[in-house]
Coordinates of C-alpha atoms in Angstrom, one line a residue:
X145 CA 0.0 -2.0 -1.3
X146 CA -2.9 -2.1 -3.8
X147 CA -3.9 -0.9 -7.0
X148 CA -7.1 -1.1 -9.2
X149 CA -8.6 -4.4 -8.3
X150 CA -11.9 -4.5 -7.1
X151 CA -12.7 -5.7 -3.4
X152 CA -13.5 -9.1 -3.5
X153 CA -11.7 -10.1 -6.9
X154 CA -8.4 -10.9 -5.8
X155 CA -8.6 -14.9 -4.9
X156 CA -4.8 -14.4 -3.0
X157 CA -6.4 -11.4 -0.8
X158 CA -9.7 -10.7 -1.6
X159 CA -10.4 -7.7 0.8
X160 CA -7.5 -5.2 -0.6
X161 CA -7.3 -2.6 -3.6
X162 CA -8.7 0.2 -4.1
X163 CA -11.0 0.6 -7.7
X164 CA -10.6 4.0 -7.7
X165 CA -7.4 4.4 -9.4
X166 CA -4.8 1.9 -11.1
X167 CA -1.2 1.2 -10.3
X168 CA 1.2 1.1 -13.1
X169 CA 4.4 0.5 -11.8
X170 CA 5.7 -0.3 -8.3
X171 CA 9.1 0.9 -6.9
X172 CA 10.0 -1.0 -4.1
X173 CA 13.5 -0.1 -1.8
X174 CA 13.8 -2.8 1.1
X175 CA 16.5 -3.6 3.5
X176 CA 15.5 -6.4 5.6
X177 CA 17.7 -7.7 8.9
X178 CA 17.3 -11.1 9.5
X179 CA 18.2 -11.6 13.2
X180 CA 16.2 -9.0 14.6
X181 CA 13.6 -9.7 11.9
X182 CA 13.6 -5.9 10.7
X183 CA 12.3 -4.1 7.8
X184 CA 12.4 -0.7 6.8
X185 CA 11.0 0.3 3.0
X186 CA 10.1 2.5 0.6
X187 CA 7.3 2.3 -1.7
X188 CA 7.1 4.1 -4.6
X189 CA 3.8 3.9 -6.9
X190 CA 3.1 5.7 -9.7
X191 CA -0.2 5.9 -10.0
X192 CA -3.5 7.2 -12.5
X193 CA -6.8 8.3 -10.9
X194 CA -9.9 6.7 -12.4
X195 CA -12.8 8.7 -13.6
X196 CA -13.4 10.5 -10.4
X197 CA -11.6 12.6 -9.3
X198 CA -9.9 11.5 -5.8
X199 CA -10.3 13.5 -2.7
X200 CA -9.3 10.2 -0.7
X201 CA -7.8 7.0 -1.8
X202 CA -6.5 3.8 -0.1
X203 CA -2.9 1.9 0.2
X204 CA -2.7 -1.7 1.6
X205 CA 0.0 -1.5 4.0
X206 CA 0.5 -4.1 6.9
X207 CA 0.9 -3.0 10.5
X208 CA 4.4 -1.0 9.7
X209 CA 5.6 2.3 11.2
X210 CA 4.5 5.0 8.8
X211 CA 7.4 7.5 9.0
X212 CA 6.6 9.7 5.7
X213 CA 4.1 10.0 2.8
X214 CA 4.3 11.7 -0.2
X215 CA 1.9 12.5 -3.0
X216 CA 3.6 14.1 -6.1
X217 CA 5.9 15.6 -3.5
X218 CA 3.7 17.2 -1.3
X219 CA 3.0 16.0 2.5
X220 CA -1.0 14.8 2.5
X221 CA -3.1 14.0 5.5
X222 CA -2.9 10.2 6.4
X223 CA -4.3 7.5 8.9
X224 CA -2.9 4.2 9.1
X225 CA -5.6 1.5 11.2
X226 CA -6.1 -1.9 10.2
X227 CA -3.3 -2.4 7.5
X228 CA -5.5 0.4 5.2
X229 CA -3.4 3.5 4.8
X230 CA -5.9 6.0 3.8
X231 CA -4.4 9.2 2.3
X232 CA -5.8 13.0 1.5
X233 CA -3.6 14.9 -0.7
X234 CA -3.7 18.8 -0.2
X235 CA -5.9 19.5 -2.9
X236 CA -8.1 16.5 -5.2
X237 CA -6.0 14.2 -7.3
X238 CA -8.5 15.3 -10.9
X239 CA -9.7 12.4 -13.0
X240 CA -8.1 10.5 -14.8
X241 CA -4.6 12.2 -13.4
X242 CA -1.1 10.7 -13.5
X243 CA 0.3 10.5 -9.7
X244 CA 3.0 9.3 -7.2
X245 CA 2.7 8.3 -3.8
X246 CA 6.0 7.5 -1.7
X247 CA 5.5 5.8 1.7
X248 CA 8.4 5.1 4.0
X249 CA 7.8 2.5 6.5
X250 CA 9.6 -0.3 9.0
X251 CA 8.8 -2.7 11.2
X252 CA 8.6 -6.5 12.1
X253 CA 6.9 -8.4 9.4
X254 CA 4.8 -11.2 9.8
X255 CA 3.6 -14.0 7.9
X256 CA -0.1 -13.3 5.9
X257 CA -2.6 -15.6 6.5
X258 CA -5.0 -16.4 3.4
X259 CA -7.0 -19.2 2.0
X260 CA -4.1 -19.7 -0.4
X261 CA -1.1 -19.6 3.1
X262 CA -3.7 -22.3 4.9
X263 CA -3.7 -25.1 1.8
X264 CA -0.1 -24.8 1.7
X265 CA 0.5 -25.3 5.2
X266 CA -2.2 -28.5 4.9
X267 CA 0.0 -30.1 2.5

């Protein structure tokens, strides 16, 4: 998931966020199965739009099953390609707006390869 880091400033994964708004605090539900390597999850993020108001805004989430979104309860528009979730509430999240977003999502995680993952793996 992302929150208000600009693309290319993250050293760990430097191709996420979204600078449009800023994520101040995450709410994370997981159950994870081991022996048939299954997770199912829900996010939680509450959320404050920048000084734009957002039609559209972005979510980081791997190559999950999407099985509900919410944006301050309401069901928005989403498309999920490329491990981008891209959301469209009903109506404009106004600037500088307090928000939530709840995703529900499973699937078979994998490991995430970065520049950081590789120069572990070389030791």
């Amino acid at each position: 998931m992302s929150g208000q880091q600009q693309a290319g400033s993250d050293p760990y994964f430097p191709g996420n966020g979204d600078p449009r708004y800023r994520v101040h605090r995450y709410e994370l539900a997981l159950d994870y199965r081991p022996r048939p390597n299954r997770l199912a999850g829900t996010a939680r993020l509450s959320a404050i739009a920048g000084r734009a108001a957002l039609p559209q805004f972005r979510l980081d989430l791997a190559e999950f099953k999407i099985s509900r979104v919410l944006v301050d309860g309401q069901v928005p528009h989403y498309t999920h390609r490329g491990g981008k979730l891209r959301i469209r509430p009903a109506k404009p999240l106004p600037a500088g707006a307090a928000f939530t977003v709840e995703v529900h999502y499973s699937g078979n995680p994998r490991p995430v390869r970065s520049a950081w993952s590789m120069i572990m793996l070389n030791r």
